[in-house]
CSV table of C-alpha atoms and ligand atoms in Angstrom, one decimal:
chain,number,residue,atom,x,y,z
A,1,MET,CA,129.7,35.2,-52.5
A,2,SER,CA,132.6,34.0,-50.3
A,3,ALA,CA,132.1,31.2,-47.8
A,4,ALA,CA,132.8,33.6,-44.9
A,5,GLU,CA,130.0,36.0,-46.0
A,6,ASN,CA,127.6,33.2,-46.4
A,7,LEU,CA,128.2,31.1,-43.3
A,8,GLY,CA,129.8,33.4,-40.8
A,9,GLU,CA,133.2,32.8,-39.0
A,10,LEU,CA,135.3,29.9,-40.3
A,11,LEU,CA,137.2,27.7,-37.9
A,12,HIS,CA,140.7,26.4,-38.1
A,13,ARG,CA,141.3,22.6,-37.6
A,14,ASN,CA,144.5,20.7,-37.1
A,15,CYS,CA,144.5,17.2,-38.4
A,16,PRO,CA,141.6,15.5,-36.6
A,17,ASN,CA,143.5,12.2,-36.6
A,18,CYS,CA,146.8,13.2,-35.1
A,19,GLU,CA,146.5,17.0,-34.2
A,20,THR,CA,149.3,18.1,-36.6
A,21,ASP,CA,148.9,21.7,-37.8
A,22,ASN,CA,149.1,21.5,-41.6
A,23,SER,CA,148.3,25.2,-42.4
A,24,SER,CA,151.7,25.8,-44.1
A,25,ARG,CA,151.2,22.9,-46.5
A,26,PRO,CA,149.6,23.5,-49.9
A,27,ALA,CA,145.9,22.9,-50.2
A,28,LEU,CA,144.9,19.9,-52.3
A,29,ASP,CA,143.7,20.4,-55.8
A,30,TYR,CA,140.4,19.0,-54.7
A,31,SER,CA,139.8,22.2,-52.6
A,32,TRP,CA,136.9,24.4,-53.8
A,33,GLN,CA,136.3,28.1,-53.6
A,34,ASP,CA,137.2,29.2,-50.1
A,35,TRP,CA,137.2,25.7,-48.7
A,36,LYS,CA,140.7,24.2,-48.1
A,37,LEU,CA,141.3,20.5,-48.1
A,38,ARG,CA,144.7,19.5,-46.5
A,39,LYS,CA,146.5,16.2,-46.5
A,40,CYS,CA,148.2,15.8,-43.2
A,41,GLY,CA,152.0,15.8,-43.5
A,42,ALA,CA,152.3,13.4,-40.5
A,43,CYS,CA,149.6,10.8,-41.0
A,44,GLY,CA,148.2,11.4,-44.5
A,45,PHE,CA,144.6,12.1,-43.4
A,46,VAL,CA,142.6,14.3,-45.7
A,47,TYR,CA,140.3,16.9,-44.1
A,48,LEU,CA,138.6,20.3,-44.5
A,49,GLU,CA,140.8,22.8,-42.6
A,50,ASN,CA,138.3,25.7,-42.4
A,51,PRO,CA,134.7,24.5,-41.8
A,52,PRO,CA,132.0,26.9,-40.6
A,53,ASP,CA,131.3,27.1,-36.9
A,54,TYR,CA,128.2,24.9,-36.3
A,55,ALA,CA,128.1,25.9,-32.7
A,56,ASP,CA,126.9,29.2,-34.0
A,57,PHE,CA,123.1,29.0,-34.0
A,58,LYS,CA,122.9,31.3,-37.1
A,59,VAL,CA,125.1,28.8,-39.1
A,60,VAL,CA,122.9,25.9,-38.2
A,61,PHE,CA,119.9,27.9,-39.3
A,62,ALA,CA,121.5,28.9,-42.6
A,63,TRP,CA,122.6,25.3,-43.1
A,64,GLU,CA,119.1,24.0,-42.7
A,65,LYS,CA,117.7,26.6,-45.0
A,66,ASN,CA,120.1,26.0,-47.8
A,67,HIS,CA,121.1,22.4,-47.4
A,68,GLY,CA,118.6,21.0,-44.9
A,69,ASP,CA,116.5,17.9,-45.2
A,70,ARG,CA,114.6,18.1,-48.4
A,71,LYS,CA,112.0,15.8,-47.0
A,72,VAL,CA,111.0,18.3,-44.3
A,73,ARG,CA,110.4,21.0,-46.9
A,74,MET,CA,108.6,18.7,-49.3
A,75,ARG,CA,106.3,17.5,-46.5
A,76,LYS,CA,105.4,21.1,-45.6
A,77,GLU,CA,105.1,22.6,-49.1
A,78,TYR,CA,103.8,19.6,-51.1
A,79,PRO,CA,102.1,17.3,-48.7
A,80,LEU,CA,100.3,15.3,-51.4
A,81,ALA,CA,103.4,14.8,-53.6
A,82,TYR,CA,105.4,13.9,-50.5
A,83,GLY,CA,102.8,11.3,-49.5
A,84,ILE,CA,102.6,9.7,-52.9
A,85,SER,CA,106.4,9.6,-53.3
A,86,ARG,CA,106.7,8.1,-49.8
A,87,ALA,CA,104.1,5.5,-50.5
A,88,TRP,CA,105.8,4.7,-53.8
A,89,ARG,CA,109.2,4.2,-52.2
A,90,LYS,CA,107.6,2.0,-49.5
A,91,PHE,CA,105.9,-0.1,-52.2
A,92,TYR,CA,109.1,-0.2,-54.3
A,93,ARG,CA,111.1,-1.4,-51.3
A,94,TRP,CA,108.5,-4.1,-50.6
A,95,ALA,CA,108.3,-5.1,-54.3
A,96,VAL,CA,112.1,-5.3,-54.8
A,97,ARG,CA,112.8,-6.5,-51.3
A,98,LYS,CA,116.4,-5.4,-51.5
A,99,PRO,CA,117.6,-5.6,-47.9
A,100,ASP,CA,118.3,-2.2,-46.4
A,101,LYS,CA,122.0,-2.3,-45.6
A,102,LEU,CA,121.6,-0.6,-42.2
A,103,ILE,CA,118.8,-2.8,-41.1
A,104,LYS,CA,120.7,-5.9,-42.2
A,105,ARG,CA,123.6,-4.9,-40.0
A,106,ILE,CA,121.4,-4.0,-37.1
A,107,ASN,CA,119.7,-7.3,-37.2
A,108,LYS,CA,123.0,-9.1,-37.4
A,109,TRP,CA,125.0,-7.2,-34.8
A,110,VAL,CA,122.9,-5.1,-32.4
A,111,PRO,CA,121.4,-6.9,-29.4
A,112,PRO,CA,118.0,-5.8,-28.2
A,113,GLY,CA,118.1,-2.6,-26.1
A,114,LEU,CA,118.8,1.1,-26.5
A,115,VAL,CA,119.8,2.3,-30.0
A,116,ILE,CA,121.2,5.9,-30.4
A,117,ASP,CA,121.0,7.4,-33.8
A,118,VAL,CA,123.7,10.2,-34.1
A,119,GLY,CA,122.4,12.9,-36.5
A,120,CYS,CA,118.9,11.3,-36.5
A,121,GLY,CA,117.3,14.0,-38.7
A,122,ASN,CA,113.5,13.6,-38.6
A,123,ALA,CA,113.8,10.1,-37.0
A,124,ASP,CA,113.0,8.2,-40.3
A,125,ARG,CA,115.7,5.6,-39.6
A,126,LEU,CA,114.7,5.1,-36.0
A,127,LEU,CA,111.1,4.6,-37.0
A,128,SER,CA,112.1,1.7,-39.3
A,129,LEU,CA,113.9,-0.2,-36.5
A,130,PRO,CA,112.4,-3.5,-35.2
A,131,GLU,CA,110.1,-3.2,-32.2
A,132,HIS,CA,112.6,-4.8,-29.7
A,133,TYR,CA,114.8,-1.7,-29.8
A,134,GLU,CA,114.3,1.4,-27.6
A,135,THR,CA,114.9,4.3,-29.9
A,136,SER,CA,116.7,7.6,-29.2
A,137,GLY,CA,118.5,10.2,-31.3
A,138,ILE,CA,120.7,13.2,-31.3
A,139,GLU,CA,120.0,16.1,-33.7
A,140,ILE,CA,121.6,19.5,-33.9
A,141,SER,CA,118.8,21.2,-35.8
A,142,LYS,CA,116.0,22.4,-33.6
A,143,ALA,CA,113.4,22.1,-36.3
A,144,LEU,CA,114.4,18.5,-37.2
A,145,ALA,CA,114.7,17.5,-33.5
A,146,GLU,CA,111.2,18.7,-32.9
A,147,GLU,CA,109.8,16.9,-35.9
A,148,ALA,CA,111.7,13.7,-34.8
A,149,GLN,CA,110.3,13.9,-31.3
A,150,GLU,CA,106.8,14.3,-32.7
A,151,LEU,CA,107.1,11.4,-35.1
A,152,LEU,CA,108.7,9.2,-32.5
A,153,ALA,CA,105.9,9.8,-30.0
A,154,THR,CA,104.0,6.8,-31.4
A,155,ARG,CA,106.7,4.3,-30.4
A,156,GLY,CA,108.4,6.2,-27.5
A,157,GLY,CA,111.9,7.4,-27.4
A,158,SER,CA,113.7,10.6,-26.8
A,159,ILE,CA,115.5,13.1,-29.0
A,160,THR,CA,118.4,15.2,-27.7
A,161,ASN,CA,118.7,18.6,-29.5
A,162,LEU,CA,122.5,19.1,-29.2
A,163,PRO,CA,125.6,18.8,-31.4
A,164,ALA,CA,126.7,15.2,-31.6
A,165,VAL,CA,129.6,15.1,-29.2
A,166,GLU,CA,127.7,17.0,-26.4
A,167,GLY,CA,124.6,14.9,-27.2
A,168,LEU,CA,126.4,11.6,-26.9
A,169,ALA,CA,128.3,12.8,-23.8
A,170,SER,CA,124.9,13.2,-22.1
A,171,TYR,CA,124.2,9.4,-22.2
A,172,GLU,CA,125.3,7.2,-19.3
A,173,ALA,CA,128.3,4.9,-19.8
A,174,GLY,CA,127.6,1.3,-20.7
A,175,THR,CA,123.9,1.7,-21.6
A,176,ALA,CA,123.6,1.4,-25.4
A,177,SER,CA,123.2,-1.7,-27.5
A,178,GLY,CA,123.8,0.2,-30.7
A,179,VAL,CA,125.1,3.6,-31.8
A,180,LEU,CA,124.3,4.5,-35.4
A,181,MET,CA,126.6,6.8,-37.3
A,182,ARG,CA,125.3,6.5,-40.9
A,183,SER,CA,126.7,9.2,-43.2
A,184,PHE,CA,127.6,11.2,-40.1
A,185,LEU,CA,131.3,10.9,-39.2
A,186,GLU,CA,132.4,12.6,-42.4
A,187,HIS,CA,130.5,15.7,-41.1
A,188,GLU,CA,131.9,15.7,-37.5
A,189,GLN,CA,134.6,18.2,-36.7
A,190,LYS,CA,135.8,16.1,-33.7
A,191,PRO,CA,135.5,12.5,-35.0
A,192,VAL,CA,137.9,10.9,-32.4
A,193,GLU,CA,136.0,12.6,-29.5
A,194,LEU,CA,132.7,11.4,-30.9
A,195,LEU,CA,134.0,7.8,-31.4
A,196,SER,CA,135.4,7.9,-27.8
A,197,HIS,CA,132.0,8.7,-26.5
A,198,ALA,CA,130.5,5.9,-28.6
A,199,ALA,CA,133.0,3.5,-26.9
A,200,ARG,CA,132.0,4.9,-23.5
A,201,VAL,CA,128.2,4.6,-23.9
A,202,LEU,CA,128.3,1.1,-25.5
A,203,LYS,CA,127.5,-2.0,-23.4
A,204,PRO,CA,130.2,-4.7,-23.7
A,205,ASP,CA,128.2,-6.6,-26.3
A,206,GLY,CA,126.9,-3.4,-28.1
A,207,VAL,CA,128.2,-2.2,-31.4
A,208,ALA,CA,128.5,1.1,-33.4
A,209,ILE,CA,127.6,1.0,-37.1
A,210,ILE,CA,129.5,3.4,-39.2
A,211,LYS,CA,129.0,4.4,-42.9
A,212,VAL,CA,131.2,7.0,-44.5
A,213,PRO,CA,132.3,7.8,-48.0
A,214,ASN,CA,135.5,5.9,-49.0
A,215,PHE,CA,138.2,8.4,-50.2
A,216,SER,CA,140.1,5.4,-51.6
A,217,SER,CA,137.2,4.3,-53.8
A,218,ILE,CA,138.0,3.8,-57.5
A,219,ASN,CA,135.3,6.3,-58.4
A,220,ARG,CA,137.2,9.1,-56.5
A,221,ARG,CA,140.4,8.2,-58.4
A,222,VAL,CA,138.6,8.2,-61.7
A,223,MET,CA,136.3,11.2,-61.2
A,224,GLY,CA,138.7,13.4,-59.2
A,225,SER,CA,137.1,16.6,-58.2
A,226,ARG,CA,133.8,15.5,-59.6
A,227,TRP,CA,133.5,12.6,-57.2
A,228,CYS,CA,130.2,12.6,-55.3
A,229,GLY,CA,131.9,12.3,-52.0
A,230,PHE,CA,133.2,15.9,-52.1
A,231,ARG,CA,130.7,18.2,-50.4
A,232,PHE,CA,131.7,21.7,-49.3
A,233,PRO,CA,131.7,22.5,-46.5
A,234,GLY,CA,129.5,19.6,-45.3
A,235,HIS,CA,132.1,16.9,-45.5
A,236,VAL,CA,135.1,17.7,-43.2
A,237,ASN,CA,136.7,14.2,-43.0
A,238,TYR,CA,137.8,12.0,-45.9
A,239,PHE,CA,138.3,8.5,-44.6
A,240,THR,CA,140.2,5.6,-46.2
A,241,PRO,CA,139.7,2.1,-44.9
A,242,ALA,CA,143.1,2.4,-43.1
A,243,SER,CA,142.5,5.8,-41.5
A,244,LEU,CA,139.0,4.8,-40.4
A,245,ARG,CA,140.4,1.7,-38.7
A,246,SER,CA,143.2,3.6,-37.0
A,247,MET,CA,140.8,6.3,-35.8
A,248,VAL,CA,138.3,3.9,-34.2
A,249,GLU,CA,141.2,2.1,-32.5
A,250,ASP,CA,142.5,5.4,-31.1
A,251,ALA,CA,139.0,5.8,-29.7
A,252,GLY,CA,139.1,2.5,-27.8
A,253,LEU,CA,137.0,0.6,-30.4
A,254,SER,CA,137.8,-2.3,-32.7
A,255,ALA,CA,136.4,-3.4,-36.0
A,256,VAL,CA,134.4,-6.6,-35.9
A,257,GLY,CA,132.6,-6.3,-39.2
A,258,PHE,CA,134.8,-4.8,-41.9
A,259,GLY,CA,135.2,-7.4,-44.7
A,260,PHE,CA,136.2,-6.8,-48.3
A,261,PHE,CA,132.7,-6.2,-49.4
A,262,ASP,CA,132.1,-3.6,-46.6
A,263,ARG,CA,134.9,-1.6,-48.1
A,264,PHE,CA,134.4,-2.7,-51.7
A,265,PRO,CA,136.6,-0.3,-53.9
A,266,LEU,CA,133.8,0.0,-56.5
A,267,SER,CA,131.4,1.5,-54.0
A,268,ASP,CA,131.6,5.1,-53.0
A,269,ASN,CA,131.0,4.2,-49.3
A,270,MET,CA,132.2,1.8,-46.7
A,271,TRP,CA,130.5,0.2,-43.7
A,272,MET,CA,132.2,-0.7,-40.4
A,273,VAL,CA,130.8,-2.4,-37.3
A,274,VAL,CA,132.9,-1.7,-34.2
A,275,ARG,CA,132.8,-3.0,-30.6
A,276,LYS,CA,134.4,-1.6,-27.5
A,277,GLY,CA,137.9,-2.7,-26.6
A,278,GLY,CA,141.1,-3.6,-28.5
B,301,ZN,ZN1,147.5,13.7,-39.1
């Protein structure tokens, strides 16, 4: 079945980094089925040119059904197995005490106050935040947003059921201590717009924490098309350390935490902590 039949109308994107139309350039060999990856002729950024239209409700629904949060389904269909597996993971985390990479960065960088999780899913990340944070999240899926709101009721906090850019646009300027974009920016069709809103909503001492797959990783070079970072059509932006840095700067942010081990070439992912201003 073609992508168009499966997920409705496909969009056309220019380079999300510099707006160049690259449709006349050959698609990269990494492209798959109907999905076309382009490398921008002007700035070198790699992106999916023809993603599905997530503004279309039917697409979001289809997406959830086919690729949605496994946990939601597990919890509904196999509550006992879900409970046991959740308890086991909790125990394992306690026993191994490997610090969670996100929590570690939050504790180090995010001052007390409002934290906005972009693409919060069922609020599992928000629920794990220390008590001195006020939690809130943005989630495009209606089902997940409802579940998140329910789960968050115990500690307070609000969920906005909107696409990320519109969701973040609804927050007041200069109000957030932290904006979390963990494994999110690679999915966002308008990454510069989203980052600009992050810059707008942050307080002067607030930070955004970004985690994305690293297209420059050694694993991608070795594995080629089989690299785990290629997801069609979910991943629409393929960042390198240089392009991520240039994009956050274009949005009015600057990297304050982006050391060698945050963009370690042997890891498939990279982490960046950014603050408002140049
Ligand atoms: Zn470009």
